[in-house]
Short mmCIF file of C-alpha atoms in Angstrom, two decimals:
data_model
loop_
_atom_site.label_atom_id
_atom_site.label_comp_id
_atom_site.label_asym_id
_atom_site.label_seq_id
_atom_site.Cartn_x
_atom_site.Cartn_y
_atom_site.Cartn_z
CA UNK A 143 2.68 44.12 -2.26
CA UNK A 144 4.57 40.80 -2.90
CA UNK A 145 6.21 40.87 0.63
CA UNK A 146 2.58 40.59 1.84
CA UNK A 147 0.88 38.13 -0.66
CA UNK A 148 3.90 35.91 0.40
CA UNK A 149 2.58 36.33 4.39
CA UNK A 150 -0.62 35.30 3.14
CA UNK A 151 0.50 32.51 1.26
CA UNK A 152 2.69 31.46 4.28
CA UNK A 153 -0.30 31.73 6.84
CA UNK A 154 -2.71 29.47 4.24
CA UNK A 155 0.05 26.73 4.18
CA UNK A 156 0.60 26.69 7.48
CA UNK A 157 -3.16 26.33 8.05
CA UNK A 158 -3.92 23.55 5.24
CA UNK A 159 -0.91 21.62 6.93
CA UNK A 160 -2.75 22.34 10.38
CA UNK A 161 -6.21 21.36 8.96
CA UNK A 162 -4.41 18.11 6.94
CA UNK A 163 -2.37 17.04 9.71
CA UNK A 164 -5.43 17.62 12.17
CA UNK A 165 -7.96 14.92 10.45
CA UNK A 166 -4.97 12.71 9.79
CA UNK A 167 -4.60 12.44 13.84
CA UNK A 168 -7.95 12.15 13.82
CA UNK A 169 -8.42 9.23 11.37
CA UNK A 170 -5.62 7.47 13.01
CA UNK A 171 -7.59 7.98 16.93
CA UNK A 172 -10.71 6.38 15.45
CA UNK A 173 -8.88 3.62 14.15
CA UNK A 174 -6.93 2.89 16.86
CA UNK A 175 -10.21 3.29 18.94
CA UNK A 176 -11.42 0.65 17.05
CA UNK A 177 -9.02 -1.88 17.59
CA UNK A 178 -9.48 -1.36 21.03
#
C-alpha cells in the first residue's frame, strides 16, 4: 500500500514540475516575443 501511494506521489511531482516548468517556458516565449 505505501510502495504504491509513493508511485503516485512520484507521478504527481513529476507532473506539477512538468505543468510548472511548462508555463514558465511559456511566459519566458511571450516575453521574448515581445521584445522582438
Amino acid at each position: 500500500m505505501g510502495m504504491l501511494f509513493e508511485l503516485c506521489f512520484e507521478m504527481l511531482g513529476g507532473l506539477f514540475d512538468f505543468l510548472l516548468l511548462g508555463q514558465f517556458s511559456y511566459l519566458t516565449a511571450k516575453r521574448k516575443l515581445k521584445h522582438l
